[in-house]
Amino acid sequence: MDIRFLESFVAVADCGSIAEAARRLNLTPAALSQRLRTLEQDLGHSLVMRAGRRVRPTASGLAVLDHARALIEGARDLRAIAAQDEPAGQLRLGAIATSLTGLLPGIIARLRARHPRIEYHIRPDSSVNLYHGVIAGDLDAAVIVRPQFPVPKSTGWLTLREEPLVLLVPEEAPGTDPLAIVQNHPFIRYDRNQWGGQIVDRYLRQNTLKVREWLELDALDAIAGLVSRGLGVAIVPDWAPPWPEGLRLRKIALPDAGGRQTGVLWNLSGARIAAMQAFVEACRTPARGP
């Protein structure tokens, strides 16, 4: 049985569309359909069926889906194991939104130049979810906000960037005293369900700052855009560039604010340990200037 045929089946099950799965796998829809037919013949059962404009697994397809994922994962592990000390195989990485554009591209560029046999699957999500993904073994590593509690001994942590809290104010807003500004303007709050938002909330409470909150969300670039439009002020971590273009705002340093640490959390063991160590080394390497 060809592992690529299992990958095709899993892609169709995930996408709900043969055309979309074919695009993801860089195949023609006809080629992907042929792979499915061959796999169904090998197993002796239909694996997918049409439901309106969508495609979904049959009862037999659902029964084998998790096993197919495990076989695919096992095959990727075998490639990494066979490579022995040479970094190879697929790294399963996670990244918060700001690191997807600010930190991860440079890290992967450095790593790919050194170890072209490493492949990547990147999952964007919140720090909370990515942390649990690493702990559960679903991810090899993730670029997240450092948790406010000790990480397990089965994992490693490397701080990539210190990000102090700053006050964002519209470009034309008067005043320079950040504590007065934050209490006298509508306040856009960084979501308290996020670890970074909890750091902001702790700063407000420690300084007994009463804010005129009217909006709470977890998208930092959207918060910056709202401030730029004059819709309020916000306290956010000074995240790694790039920031959205065309913003009309000012950043004001906050006294004794602290901030968040963004870094990489990784598993210290596993079949892809050589690739994982290479990834961490690429994280340690300073980015070169233009």
Short mmCIF file of C-alpha atoms in Angstrom, two decimals:
data_model
loop_
_atom_site.label_atom_id
_atom_site.label_comp_id
_atom_site.label_asym_id
_atom_site.label_seq_id
_atom_site.Cartn_x
_atom_site.Cartn_y
_atom_site.Cartn_z
CA MET A 1 0.00 0.00 0.00
CA ASP A 2 1.40 3.36 -1.06
CA ILE A 3 1.58 5.89 1.80
CA ARG A 4 0.91 8.67 -0.72
CA PHE A 5 -2.52 7.15 -1.39
CA LEU A 6 -3.31 7.29 2.32
CA GLU A 7 -2.17 10.93 2.36
CA SER A 8 -4.58 11.61 -0.50
CA PHE A 9 -7.49 10.04 1.40
CA VAL A 10 -6.69 11.99 4.57
CA ALA A 11 -6.43 15.24 2.59
CA VAL A 12 -9.85 14.67 1.03
CA ALA A 13 -11.35 13.87 4.44
CA ASP A 14 -9.84 17.05 5.92
CA CYS A 15 -10.75 19.34 3.02
CA GLY A 16 -14.16 17.90 2.15
CA SER A 17 -13.31 18.49 -1.49
CA ILE A 18 -11.31 16.55 -4.07
CA ALA A 19 -10.39 19.76 -5.89
CA GLU A 20 -9.12 21.45 -2.72
CA ALA A 21 -7.22 18.34 -1.61
CA ALA A 22 -5.64 18.08 -5.05
CA ARG A 23 -4.45 21.70 -4.81
CA ARG A 24 -2.98 21.01 -1.37
CA LEU A 25 -1.09 17.96 -2.67
CA ASN A 26 -0.09 19.59 -5.99
CA LEU A 27 -2.02 16.99 -7.99
CA THR A 28 -4.74 17.12 -10.61
CA PRO A 29 -8.21 16.14 -9.38
CA ALA A 30 -8.14 13.23 -11.82
CA ALA A 31 -4.86 11.91 -10.39
CA LEU A 32 -6.13 12.22 -6.83
CA SER A 33 -9.39 10.44 -7.74
CA GLN A 34 -7.37 7.60 -9.25
CA ARG A 35 -5.37 7.28 -6.02
CA LEU A 36 -8.62 7.04 -4.06
CA ARG A 37 -10.02 4.35 -6.35
CA THR A 38 -6.83 2.31 -6.08
CA LEU A 39 -6.86 2.58 -2.29
CA GLU A 40 -10.53 1.59 -2.15
CA GLN A 41 -9.76 -1.46 -4.32
CA ASP A 42 -6.88 -2.44 -2.02
CA LEU A 43 -9.11 -2.20 1.06
CA GLY A 44 -12.22 -3.60 -0.56
CA HIS A 45 -14.47 -0.76 0.66
CA SER A 46 -15.59 2.70 -0.47
CA LEU A 47 -13.90 5.35 1.62
CA VAL A 48 -15.59 8.59 0.49
CA MET A 49 -18.98 9.65 -0.81
CA ARG A 50 -20.52 12.81 -2.15
CA ALA A 51 -22.89 14.84 0.04
CA GLY A 52 -24.15 17.69 -2.11
CA ARG A 53 -21.10 19.63 -3.25
CA ARG A 54 -18.93 18.19 -0.52
CA VAL A 55 -17.10 14.89 -0.15
CA ARG A 56 -17.07 13.12 3.18
CA PRO A 57 -15.82 9.77 4.49
CA THR A 58 -18.12 6.77 4.46
CA ALA A 59 -18.54 4.67 7.60
CA SER A 60 -15.57 2.56 6.40
CA GLY A 61 -13.60 5.71 5.71
CA LEU A 62 -14.23 7.05 9.21
CA ALA A 63 -13.22 3.68 10.67
CA VAL A 64 -9.79 3.78 9.03
CA LEU A 65 -9.15 7.55 9.15
CA ASP A 66 -7.28 7.69 12.47
CA HIS A 67 -5.28 4.58 11.57
CA ALA A 68 -4.35 6.18 8.24
CA ARG A 69 -3.08 9.28 10.04
CA ALA A 70 -1.01 7.07 12.35
CA LEU A 71 0.50 5.15 9.42
CA ILE A 72 1.41 8.39 7.65
CA GLU A 73 3.01 9.73 10.81
CA GLY A 74 4.87 6.46 11.31
CA ALA A 75 6.23 6.58 7.77
CA ARG A 76 7.53 10.12 8.35
CA ASP A 77 9.16 8.97 11.58
CA LEU A 78 10.84 6.10 9.73
CA ARG A 79 12.44 8.56 7.30
CA ALA A 80 13.76 10.57 10.22
CA ILE A 81 15.02 7.45 12.03
CA ALA A 82 16.70 6.10 8.89
CA ALA A 83 18.56 9.38 8.50
CA GLN A 84 20.11 8.71 11.96
CA ASP A 85 22.05 11.84 12.95
CA GLU A 86 21.23 13.74 9.76
CA PRO A 87 18.30 16.16 10.29
CA ALA A 88 15.44 14.95 8.08
CA GLY A 89 11.73 14.18 8.14
CA GLN A 90 8.77 16.41 8.86
CA LEU A 91 8.78 18.86 11.75
CA ARG A 92 5.35 19.64 13.18
CA LEU A 93 5.55 23.25 14.32
CA GLY A 94 3.11 25.69 15.87
CA ALA A 95 3.24 29.47 15.89
CA ILE A 96 1.22 32.37 17.26
CA ALA A 97 0.08 34.96 14.72
CA THR A 98 2.82 37.54 15.31
CA SER A 99 5.62 34.96 15.11
CA LEU A 100 4.27 33.59 11.82
CA THR A 101 5.32 36.82 10.13
CA GLY A 102 7.94 38.19 12.50
CA LEU A 103 10.13 35.32 13.72
CA LEU A 104 9.40 32.01 12.04
CA PRO A 105 10.20 32.93 8.39
CA GLY A 106 13.78 33.81 9.25
CA ILE A 107 14.26 30.71 11.38
CA ILE A 108 12.97 28.39 8.65
CA ALA A 109 15.03 30.16 5.99
CA ARG A 110 18.22 29.58 8.00
CA LEU A 111 17.28 25.98 8.75
CA ARG A 112 16.34 25.16 5.15
CA ALA A 113 19.65 26.51 3.88
CA ARG A 114 21.50 24.11 6.20
CA HIS A 115 19.21 21.08 6.13
CA PRO A 116 17.09 20.89 2.96
CA ARG A 117 15.80 17.38 3.79
CA ILE A 118 13.64 18.70 6.64
CA GLU A 119 9.97 19.19 5.77
CA TYR A 120 7.49 21.32 7.70
CA HIS A 121 3.88 21.37 8.79
CA ILE A 122 2.98 24.63 10.56
CA ARG A 123 -0.13 25.10 12.70
CA PRO A 124 -1.20 28.65 13.63
CA ASP A 125 -3.01 28.92 16.96
CA SER A 126 -3.01 30.58 20.38
CA SER A 127 -0.17 30.07 22.85
CA VAL A 128 -2.47 28.10 25.16
CA ASN A 129 -3.48 25.60 22.48
CA LEU A 130 0.02 25.29 21.04
CA TYR A 131 1.49 24.69 24.49
CA HIS A 132 -0.87 21.78 25.04
CA GLY A 133 -0.10 20.53 21.51
CA VAL A 134 3.60 20.27 22.37
CA ILE A 135 2.93 18.66 25.76
CA ALA A 136 0.61 16.08 24.17
CA GLY A 137 3.20 15.27 21.48
CA ASP A 138 0.98 16.51 18.64
CA LEU A 139 3.63 19.16 17.86
CA ASP A 140 7.41 18.94 17.97
CA ALA A 141 7.83 22.60 18.86
CA ALA A 142 5.94 25.88 18.95
CA VAL A 143 6.79 29.58 19.00
CA ILE A 144 4.57 30.94 21.77
CA VAL A 145 4.32 33.40 24.63
CA ARG A 146 6.16 32.02 27.65
CA PRO A 147 3.69 30.61 30.18
CA GLN A 148 3.60 32.09 33.66
CA PHE A 149 4.39 28.68 35.21
CA PRO A 150 7.34 26.27 34.89
CA VAL A 151 7.38 24.14 31.74
CA PRO A 152 7.64 20.34 32.14
CA LYS A 153 11.10 18.78 32.36
CA SER A 154 10.33 16.82 29.19
CA THR A 155 10.46 20.07 27.22
CA GLY A 156 12.98 22.80 26.51
CA TRP A 157 12.47 26.56 26.39
CA LEU A 158 14.45 29.25 24.54
CA THR A 159 13.50 32.92 24.72
CA LEU A 160 13.68 34.53 21.29
CA ARG A 161 12.45 38.04 22.04
CA GLU A 162 11.62 40.26 25.01
CA GLU A 163 8.53 42.30 24.17
CA PRO A 164 7.84 45.16 26.63
CA LEU A 165 4.33 46.50 26.99
CA VAL A 166 3.68 49.75 25.12
CA LEU A 167 0.70 52.09 24.91
CA LEU A 168 -0.65 52.60 21.38
CA VAL A 169 -2.34 55.96 20.80
CA PRO A 170 -3.63 57.61 17.62
CA GLU A 171 -0.98 59.77 15.93
CA GLU A 172 -2.91 63.00 16.54
CA ALA A 173 -3.88 62.25 20.17
CA PRO A 174 -2.56 64.91 22.59
CA GLY A 175 -0.53 64.18 25.69
CA THR A 176 2.53 62.21 26.64
CA ASP A 177 1.62 60.87 30.11
CA PRO A 178 0.69 57.23 29.40
CA LEU A 179 -1.21 56.68 32.65
CA ALA A 180 -3.40 59.75 32.07
CA ILE A 181 -3.98 58.83 28.41
CA VAL A 182 -5.05 55.26 29.15
CA GLN A 183 -7.68 56.41 31.65
CA ASN A 184 -9.11 59.24 29.54
CA HIS A 185 -9.63 57.51 26.18
CA PRO A 186 -11.74 54.54 25.06
CA PHE A 187 -9.73 51.39 25.77
CA ILE A 188 -9.27 48.46 23.39
CA ARG A 189 -8.34 45.42 25.46
CA TYR A 190 -6.04 42.59 24.43
CA ASP A 191 -8.06 39.41 25.04
CA ARG A 192 -7.66 38.15 28.61
CA ASN A 193 -8.01 34.55 27.39
CA GLN A 194 -4.56 34.94 25.81
CA TRP A 195 -1.41 34.76 27.91
CA GLY A 196 -0.26 38.11 26.54
CA GLY A 197 -3.65 39.63 27.40
CA GLN A 198 -3.33 38.33 30.95
CA ILE A 199 -0.02 40.18 31.28
CA VAL A 200 -1.74 43.41 30.17
CA ASP A 201 -4.59 42.80 32.63
CA ARG A 202 -2.10 42.23 35.46
CA TYR A 203 -0.39 45.56 34.66
CA LEU A 204 -3.72 47.42 34.77
CA ARG A 205 -4.65 45.88 38.13
CA GLN A 206 -1.20 46.39 39.69
CA ASN A 207 -1.36 50.09 38.78
CA THR A 208 -5.06 50.41 39.73
CA LEU A 209 -5.82 51.85 36.30
CA LYS A 210 -9.51 52.25 35.54
CA VAL A 211 -10.13 52.06 31.80
CA ARG A 212 -13.15 52.85 29.62
CA GLU A 213 -13.16 49.48 27.91
CA TRP A 214 -15.42 49.06 24.87
CA LEU A 215 -13.82 46.24 22.89
CA GLU A 216 -11.79 43.09 23.60
CA LEU A 217 -10.10 40.94 20.96
CA ASP A 218 -7.05 38.75 20.46
CA ALA A 219 -5.72 40.00 17.09
CA LEU A 220 -2.85 42.41 17.76
CA ASP A 221 -2.65 43.73 14.19
CA ALA A 222 -6.40 44.45 14.30
CA ILE A 223 -5.97 46.29 17.61
CA ALA A 224 -3.24 48.45 16.03
CA GLY A 225 -5.53 49.16 13.07
CA LEU A 226 -8.37 50.27 15.34
CA VAL A 227 -6.06 52.59 17.28
CA SER A 228 -4.75 54.01 14.00
CA ARG A 229 -8.34 54.88 13.05
CA GLY A 230 -8.74 56.89 16.25
CA LEU A 231 -11.13 54.43 17.90
CA GLY A 232 -9.26 54.19 21.18
CA VAL A 233 -5.97 53.35 22.85
CA ALA A 234 -4.50 49.97 23.74
CA ILE A 235 -1.73 48.34 25.74
CA VAL A 236 0.03 45.59 23.81
CA PRO A 237 3.41 43.83 23.73
CA ASP A 238 5.83 45.42 21.27
CA TRP A 239 5.79 42.41 18.97
CA ALA A 240 8.35 41.57 16.29
CA PRO A 241 7.93 43.41 12.98
CA PRO A 242 6.46 43.59 10.45
CA TRP A 243 3.53 45.61 11.74
CA PRO A 244 0.64 46.48 9.38
CA GLU A 245 1.60 49.14 6.86
CA GLY A 246 0.19 52.67 6.93
CA LEU A 247 -0.52 52.83 10.66
CA ARG A 248 -0.98 56.33 12.08
CA LEU A 249 -0.19 55.82 15.73
CA ARG A 250 2.42 56.39 18.39
CA LYS A 251 4.03 53.90 20.76
CA ILE A 252 4.57 55.21 24.28
CA ALA A 253 6.72 53.30 26.76
CA LEU A 254 5.00 52.37 30.01
CA PRO A 255 6.73 52.79 33.39
CA ASP A 256 7.66 49.52 35.12
CA ALA A 257 5.48 47.62 32.68
CA GLY A 258 7.44 44.43 32.11
CA GLY A 259 6.12 42.54 29.12
CA ARG A 260 5.94 39.13 27.52
CA GLN A 261 8.62 36.75 26.34
CA THR A 262 8.16 35.06 23.00
CA GLY A 263 10.18 31.90 22.50
CA VAL A 264 10.23 28.30 21.38
CA LEU A 265 8.97 25.36 23.43
CA TRP A 266 10.07 21.94 22.18
CA ASN A 267 10.02 18.27 23.10
CA LEU A 268 13.38 16.88 24.21
CA SER A 269 12.80 13.41 22.77
CA GLY A 270 11.19 11.74 19.76
CA ALA A 271 11.92 10.20 16.38
CA ARG A 272 12.71 13.60 14.85
CA ILE A 273 15.17 14.65 17.54
CA ALA A 274 17.98 15.45 15.06
CA ALA A 275 15.69 17.75 13.06
CA MET A 276 14.39 19.23 16.31
CA GLN A 277 17.90 20.02 17.53
CA ALA A 278 18.69 21.64 14.18
CA PHE A 279 15.55 23.78 14.52
CA VAL A 280 16.54 24.94 17.99
CA GLU A 281 20.05 25.77 16.75
CA ALA A 282 18.52 27.85 13.95
CA CYS A 283 16.47 29.66 16.59
CA ARG A 284 19.67 30.48 18.51
CA THR A 285 21.37 31.92 15.42
CA PRO A 286 20.90 35.70 15.21
CA ALA A 287 19.05 36.90 12.11
CA ARG A 288 21.23 38.67 9.59
CA GLY A 289 20.42 42.21 8.58
CA PRO A 290 19.36 43.09 5.04
#
